[in-house]
Every structure is written in structure tokens, then in C-alpha cells.
PDB file of C-alpha atoms in Angstrom:
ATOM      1  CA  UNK P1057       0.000   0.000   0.000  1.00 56.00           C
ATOM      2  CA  UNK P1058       0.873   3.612  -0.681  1.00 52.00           C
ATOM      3  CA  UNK P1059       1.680   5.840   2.056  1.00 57.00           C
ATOM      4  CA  UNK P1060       2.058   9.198  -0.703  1.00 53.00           C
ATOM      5  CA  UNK P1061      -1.164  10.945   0.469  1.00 61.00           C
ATOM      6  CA  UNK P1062      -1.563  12.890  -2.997  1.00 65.00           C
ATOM      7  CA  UNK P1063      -1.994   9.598  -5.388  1.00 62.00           C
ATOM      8  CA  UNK P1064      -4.984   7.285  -5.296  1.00 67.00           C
ATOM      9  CA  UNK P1065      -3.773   4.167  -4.639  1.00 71.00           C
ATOM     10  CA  UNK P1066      -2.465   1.685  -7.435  1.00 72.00           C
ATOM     11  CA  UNK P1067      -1.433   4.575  -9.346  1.00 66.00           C
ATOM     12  CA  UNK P1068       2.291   4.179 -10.592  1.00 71.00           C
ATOM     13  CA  UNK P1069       2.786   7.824 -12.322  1.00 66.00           C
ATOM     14  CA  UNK P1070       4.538  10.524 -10.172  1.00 66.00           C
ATOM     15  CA  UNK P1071       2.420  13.530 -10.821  1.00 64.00           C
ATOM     16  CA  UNK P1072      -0.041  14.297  -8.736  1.00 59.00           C
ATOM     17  CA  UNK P1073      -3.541  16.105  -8.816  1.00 59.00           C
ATOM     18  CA  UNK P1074      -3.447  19.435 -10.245  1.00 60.00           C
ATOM     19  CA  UNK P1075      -3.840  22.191  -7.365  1.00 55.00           C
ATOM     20  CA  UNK P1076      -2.133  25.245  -6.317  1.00 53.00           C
ATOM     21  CA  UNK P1077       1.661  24.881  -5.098  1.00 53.00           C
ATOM     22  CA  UNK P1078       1.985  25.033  -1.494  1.00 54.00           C
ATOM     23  CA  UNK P1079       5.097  27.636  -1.703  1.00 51.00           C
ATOM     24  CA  UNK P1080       7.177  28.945  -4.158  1.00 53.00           C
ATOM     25  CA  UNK P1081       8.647  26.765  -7.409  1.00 52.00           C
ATOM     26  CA  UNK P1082      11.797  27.133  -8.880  1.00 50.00           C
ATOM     27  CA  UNK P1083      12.106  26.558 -12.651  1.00 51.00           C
ATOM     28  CA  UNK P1084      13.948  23.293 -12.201  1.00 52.00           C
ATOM     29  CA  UNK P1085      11.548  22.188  -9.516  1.00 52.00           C
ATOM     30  CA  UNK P1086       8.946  20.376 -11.972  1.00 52.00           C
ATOM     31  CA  UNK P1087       6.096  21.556 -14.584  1.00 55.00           C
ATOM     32  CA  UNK P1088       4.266  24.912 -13.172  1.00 58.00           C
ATOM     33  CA  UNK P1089       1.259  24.410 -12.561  1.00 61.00           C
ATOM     34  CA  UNK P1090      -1.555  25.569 -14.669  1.00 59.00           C
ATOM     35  CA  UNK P1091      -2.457  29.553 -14.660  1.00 58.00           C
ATOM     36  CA  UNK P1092      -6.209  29.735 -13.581  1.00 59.00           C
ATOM     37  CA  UNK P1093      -8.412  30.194 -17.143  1.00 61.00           C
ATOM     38  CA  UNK P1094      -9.977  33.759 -17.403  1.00 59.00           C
ATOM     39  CA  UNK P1095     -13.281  34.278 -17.151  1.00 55.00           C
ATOM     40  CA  UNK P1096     -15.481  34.646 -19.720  1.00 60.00           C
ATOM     41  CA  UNK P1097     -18.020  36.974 -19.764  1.00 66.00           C
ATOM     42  CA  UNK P1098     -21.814  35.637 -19.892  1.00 67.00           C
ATOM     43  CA  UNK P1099     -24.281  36.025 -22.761  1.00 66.00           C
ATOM     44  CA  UNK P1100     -27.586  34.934 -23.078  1.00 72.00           C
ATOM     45  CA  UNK P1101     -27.880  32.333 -24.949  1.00 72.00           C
ATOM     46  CA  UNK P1102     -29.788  33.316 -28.103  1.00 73.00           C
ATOM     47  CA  UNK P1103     -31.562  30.809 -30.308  1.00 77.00           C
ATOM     48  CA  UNK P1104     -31.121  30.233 -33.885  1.00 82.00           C
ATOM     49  CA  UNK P1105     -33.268  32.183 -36.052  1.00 90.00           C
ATOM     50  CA  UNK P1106     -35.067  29.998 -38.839  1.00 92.00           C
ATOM     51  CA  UNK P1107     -33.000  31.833 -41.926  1.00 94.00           C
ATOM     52  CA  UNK P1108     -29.571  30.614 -40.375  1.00 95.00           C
ATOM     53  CA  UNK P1109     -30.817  27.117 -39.302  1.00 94.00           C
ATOM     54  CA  UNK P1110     -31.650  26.723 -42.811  1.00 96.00           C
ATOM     55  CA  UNK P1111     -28.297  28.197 -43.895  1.00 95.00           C
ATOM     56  CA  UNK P1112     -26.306  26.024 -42.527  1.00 95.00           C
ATOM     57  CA  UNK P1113     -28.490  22.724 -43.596  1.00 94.00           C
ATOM     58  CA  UNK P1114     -28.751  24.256 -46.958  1.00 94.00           C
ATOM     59  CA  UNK P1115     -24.972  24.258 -47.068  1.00 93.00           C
ATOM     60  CA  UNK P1116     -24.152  20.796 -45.521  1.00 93.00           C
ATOM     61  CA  UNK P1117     -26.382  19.326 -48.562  1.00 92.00           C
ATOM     62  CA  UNK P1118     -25.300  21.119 -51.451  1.00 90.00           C
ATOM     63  CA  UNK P1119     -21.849  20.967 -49.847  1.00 89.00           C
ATOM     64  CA  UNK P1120     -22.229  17.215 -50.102  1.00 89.00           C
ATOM     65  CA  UNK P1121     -21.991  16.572 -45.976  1.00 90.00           C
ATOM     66  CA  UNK P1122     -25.722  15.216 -45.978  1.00 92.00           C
ATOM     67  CA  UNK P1123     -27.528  13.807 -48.145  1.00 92.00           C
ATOM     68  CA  UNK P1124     -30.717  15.485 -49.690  1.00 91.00           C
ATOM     69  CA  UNK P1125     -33.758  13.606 -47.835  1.00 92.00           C
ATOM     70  CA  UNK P1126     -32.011  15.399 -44.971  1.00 92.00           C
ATOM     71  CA  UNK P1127     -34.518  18.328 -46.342  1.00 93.00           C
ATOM     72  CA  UNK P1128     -37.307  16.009 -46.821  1.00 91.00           C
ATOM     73  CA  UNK P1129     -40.092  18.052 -44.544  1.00 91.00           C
ATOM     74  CA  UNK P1130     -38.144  20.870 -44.385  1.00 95.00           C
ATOM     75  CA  UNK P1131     -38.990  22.264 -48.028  1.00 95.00           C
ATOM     76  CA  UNK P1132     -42.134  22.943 -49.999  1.00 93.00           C
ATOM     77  CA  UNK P1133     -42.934  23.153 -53.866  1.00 86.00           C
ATOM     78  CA  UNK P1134     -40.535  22.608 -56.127  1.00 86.00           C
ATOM     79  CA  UNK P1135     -37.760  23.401 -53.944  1.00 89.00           C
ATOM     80  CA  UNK P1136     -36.693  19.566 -52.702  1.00 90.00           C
ATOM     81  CA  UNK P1137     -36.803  18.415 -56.618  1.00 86.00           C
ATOM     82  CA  UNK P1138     -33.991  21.021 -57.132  1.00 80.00           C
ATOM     83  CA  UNK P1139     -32.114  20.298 -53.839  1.00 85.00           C
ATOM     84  CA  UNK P1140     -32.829  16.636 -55.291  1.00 85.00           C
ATOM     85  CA  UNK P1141     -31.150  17.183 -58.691  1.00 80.00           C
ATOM     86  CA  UNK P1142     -28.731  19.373 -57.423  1.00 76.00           C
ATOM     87  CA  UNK P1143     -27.117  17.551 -54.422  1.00 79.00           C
ATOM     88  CA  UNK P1144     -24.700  14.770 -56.478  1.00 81.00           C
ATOM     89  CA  UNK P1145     -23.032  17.841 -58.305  1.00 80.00           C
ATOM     90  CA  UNK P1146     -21.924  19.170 -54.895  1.00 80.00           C
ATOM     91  CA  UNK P1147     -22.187  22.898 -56.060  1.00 81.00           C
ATOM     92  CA  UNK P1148     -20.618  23.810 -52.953  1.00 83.00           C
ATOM     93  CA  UNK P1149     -17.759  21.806 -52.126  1.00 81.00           C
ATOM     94  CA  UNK P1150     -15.148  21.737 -50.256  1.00 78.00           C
ATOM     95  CA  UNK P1151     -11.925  23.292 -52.881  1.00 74.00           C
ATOM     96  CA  UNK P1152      -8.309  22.038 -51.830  1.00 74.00           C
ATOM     97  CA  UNK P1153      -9.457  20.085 -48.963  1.00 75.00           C
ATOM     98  CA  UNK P1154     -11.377  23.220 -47.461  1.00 82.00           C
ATOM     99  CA  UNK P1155     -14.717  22.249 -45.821  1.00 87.00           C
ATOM    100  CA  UNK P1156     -17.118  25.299 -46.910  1.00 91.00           C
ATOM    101  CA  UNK P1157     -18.093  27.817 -43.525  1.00 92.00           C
ATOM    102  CA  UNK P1158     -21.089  30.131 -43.551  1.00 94.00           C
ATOM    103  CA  UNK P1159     -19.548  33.735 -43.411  1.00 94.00           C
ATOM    104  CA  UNK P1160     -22.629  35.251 -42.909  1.00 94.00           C
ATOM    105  CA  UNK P1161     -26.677  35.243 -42.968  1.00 95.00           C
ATOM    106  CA  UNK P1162     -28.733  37.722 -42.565  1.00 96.00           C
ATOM    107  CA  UNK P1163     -32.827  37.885 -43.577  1.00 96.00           C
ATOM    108  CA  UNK P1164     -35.256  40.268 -44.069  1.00 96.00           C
ATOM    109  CA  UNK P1165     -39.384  39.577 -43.478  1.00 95.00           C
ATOM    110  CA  UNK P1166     -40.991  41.441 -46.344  1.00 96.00           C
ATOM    111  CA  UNK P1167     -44.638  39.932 -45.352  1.00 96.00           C
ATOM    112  CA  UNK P1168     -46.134  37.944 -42.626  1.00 95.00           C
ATOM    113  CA  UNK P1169     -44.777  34.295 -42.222  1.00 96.00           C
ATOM    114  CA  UNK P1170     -42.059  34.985 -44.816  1.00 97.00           C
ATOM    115  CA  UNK P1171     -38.518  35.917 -44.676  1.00 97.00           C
ATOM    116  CA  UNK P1172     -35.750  36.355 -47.734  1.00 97.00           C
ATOM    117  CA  UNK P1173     -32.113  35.700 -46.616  1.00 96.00           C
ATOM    118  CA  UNK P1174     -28.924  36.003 -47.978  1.00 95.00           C
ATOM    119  CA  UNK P1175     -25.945  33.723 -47.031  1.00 95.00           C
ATOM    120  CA  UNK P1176     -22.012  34.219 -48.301  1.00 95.00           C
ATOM    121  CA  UNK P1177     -20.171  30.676 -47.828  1.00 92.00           C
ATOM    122  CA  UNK P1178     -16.456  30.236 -47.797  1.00 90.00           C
ATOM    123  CA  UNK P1179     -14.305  27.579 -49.208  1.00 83.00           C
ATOM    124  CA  UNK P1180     -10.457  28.450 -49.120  1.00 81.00           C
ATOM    125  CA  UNK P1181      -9.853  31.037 -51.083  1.00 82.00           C
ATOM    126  CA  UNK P1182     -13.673  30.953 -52.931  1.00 84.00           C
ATOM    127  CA  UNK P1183     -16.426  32.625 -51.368  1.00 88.00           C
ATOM    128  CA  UNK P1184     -20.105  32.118 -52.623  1.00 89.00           C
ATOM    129  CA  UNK P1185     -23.760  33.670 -52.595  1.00 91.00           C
ATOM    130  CA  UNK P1186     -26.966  31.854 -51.629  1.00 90.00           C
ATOM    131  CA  UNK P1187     -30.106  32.898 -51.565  1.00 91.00           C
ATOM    132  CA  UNK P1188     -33.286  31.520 -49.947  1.00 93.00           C
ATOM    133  CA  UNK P1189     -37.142  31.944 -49.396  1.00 94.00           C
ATOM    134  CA  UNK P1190     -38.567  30.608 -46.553  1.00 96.00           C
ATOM    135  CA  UNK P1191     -42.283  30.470 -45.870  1.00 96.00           C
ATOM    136  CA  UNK P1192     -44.250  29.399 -42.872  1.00 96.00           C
ATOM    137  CA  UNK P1193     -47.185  26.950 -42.625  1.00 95.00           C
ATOM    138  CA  UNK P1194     -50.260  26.984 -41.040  1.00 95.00           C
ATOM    139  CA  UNK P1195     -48.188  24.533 -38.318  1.00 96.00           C
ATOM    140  CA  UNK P1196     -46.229  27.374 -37.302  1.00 95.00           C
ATOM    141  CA  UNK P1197     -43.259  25.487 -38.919  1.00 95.00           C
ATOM    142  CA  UNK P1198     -40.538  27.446 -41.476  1.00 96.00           C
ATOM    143  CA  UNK P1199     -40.040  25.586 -44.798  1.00 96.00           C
ATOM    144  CA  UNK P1200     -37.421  26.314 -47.917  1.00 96.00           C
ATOM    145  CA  UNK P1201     -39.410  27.561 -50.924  1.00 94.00           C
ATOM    146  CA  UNK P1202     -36.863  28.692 -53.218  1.00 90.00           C
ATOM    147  CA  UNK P1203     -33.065  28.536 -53.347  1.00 88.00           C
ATOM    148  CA  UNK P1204     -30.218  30.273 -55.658  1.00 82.00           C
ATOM    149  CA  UNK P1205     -27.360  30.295 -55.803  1.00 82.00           C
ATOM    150  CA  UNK P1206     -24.362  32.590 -57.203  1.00 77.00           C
ATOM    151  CA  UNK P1207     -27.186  34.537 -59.041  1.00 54.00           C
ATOM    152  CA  UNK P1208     -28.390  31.573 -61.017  1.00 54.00           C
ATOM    153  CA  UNK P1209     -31.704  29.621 -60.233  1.00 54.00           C
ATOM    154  CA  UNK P1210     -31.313  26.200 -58.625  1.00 55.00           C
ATOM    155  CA  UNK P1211     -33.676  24.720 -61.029  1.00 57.00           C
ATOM    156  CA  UNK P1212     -34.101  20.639 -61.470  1.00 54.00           C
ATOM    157  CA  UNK P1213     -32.583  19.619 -64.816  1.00 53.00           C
ATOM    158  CA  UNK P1214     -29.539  22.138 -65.146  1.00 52.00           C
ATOM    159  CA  UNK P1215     -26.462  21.453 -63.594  1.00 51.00           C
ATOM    160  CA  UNK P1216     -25.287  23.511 -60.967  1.00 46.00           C
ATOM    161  CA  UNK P1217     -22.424  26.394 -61.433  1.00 46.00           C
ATOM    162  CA  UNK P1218     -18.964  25.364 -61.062  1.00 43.00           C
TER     163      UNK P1218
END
């Protein structure tokens, strides 16, 4: 049995748990300890608003990370036919092995239960525009109407800009 009072018992390593030293450390004493973390300051947590959610799932499938039924309930019209024949062409992926971000979103509600928005994605070097409609059913529930992208209509049976 042990008789070192700062390891559990059984354990064979030599450093011990991670406190304050007890007095002062020289620099060939051992590691130095860890400096306390600063403290962030607290925000609200703010939930995502319905243009960015769809953003960002907008972007994982025409970035090829998910595959299109992904959308399936989550789009209305014509708009999951054209997510549908768009998605294998992987308009926006990744370019010398960078994975595409979402630089920004922002929306604008020009009538009751719809909002336009406006997305700029990042790949590398490459930045790109999307554009979305997003309307919202008698549920209460936001769904993708329309999508473009770079200036040019997502529409089924074209292939996507490269």
C-alpha cells in the first residue's frame, strides 16, 4: 500500500492532482502548474433564427456533408426536386481540402410568415452567394421555398455552377 497521500492508490505515475503549489517553485523544480483560465463573460444564450438554421443545412447538402432527404419536410414546392437534382453535383464543395463555412446570414421579413435571406459561404480562397425563401405553414413550422445560388436559379434539370 501507498503511504504518498496525494496519489490514489495503485497509481504508478509521479504527478499528482493538479492544485495550487503550497510555496514557491523554482524553474527546475517540476512543470508549473496551470495559470487559472480567465473568465469569460456571460451572454444569453440566443436561439437560432429559422434563416440561419436553414443556412447552414442548406450548405451541408449542397456541400455534399448530408444527403438530400435530410430536407425532406423541411422544403415545400418545387424546392426539394432542385435540392434533389442538385445535391450529387456538390455545387458547394469543399476546394483544396477546405470544408465550406457560412460567413454570414442575414434575412429580411418582407410579409407575414415569410422571410428572404442572404448567405455568403467560404471555401479556401472561394467565397459564394446563396439565396433563400422561406415560408411558414399553417403549423407554425418554417419551410425552404426557393433557393439560388451565385445569381443563377437552382432549377431541377440544369447542372449547378462550377
Amino acid at each position: 500500500m501507498s503511504t504518498d497521500r496525494t496519489r490514489p492508490a495503485g497509481r504508478r505515475d509521479q504527478s499528482g492532482p493538479r492544485s495550487a503549489p503550497s510555496g514557491p517553485r523554482s524553474a527546475s523544480s517540476g512543470p508549473r502548474s496551470v495559470p487559472p483560465q480567465r473568465s469569460r463573460r456571460l451572454q444569453p444564450h440566443r436561439p437560432q433564427r429559422p434563416h440561419q438554421w436553414f443556412a447552414e443545412r442548406l450548405l451541408a447538402v449542397l456541400s455534399g456533408q448530408r444527403p438530400v432527404h435530410w430536407m425532406l419536410g423541411h422544403t415545400i414546392g418545387e424546392a426539394y426536386d432542385q435540392l434533389a437534382e442538385l445535391a450529387p453535383s456538390t455545387p458547394l464543395r469543399a476546394t483544396h481540402g477546405s470544408r465550406p463555412v457560412l460567413r454570414r446570414c442575414r434575412g429580411a421579413q418582407p410579409a407575414t410568415g415569410v422571410v428572404e435571406a442572404f448567405a455568403s459561404i467560404a471555401a479556401g480562397d472561394r467565397v459564394r452567394a446563396m439565396a433563400f425563401r422561406l415560408e411558414q405553414g399553417a403549423d407554425q413550422r418554417w419551410r425552404c421555398a426557393a433557393v439560388e445560388l451565385g445569381g443563377e436559379r437552382l432549377t431541377a434539370g440544369a447542372p449547378g455552377p462550377r
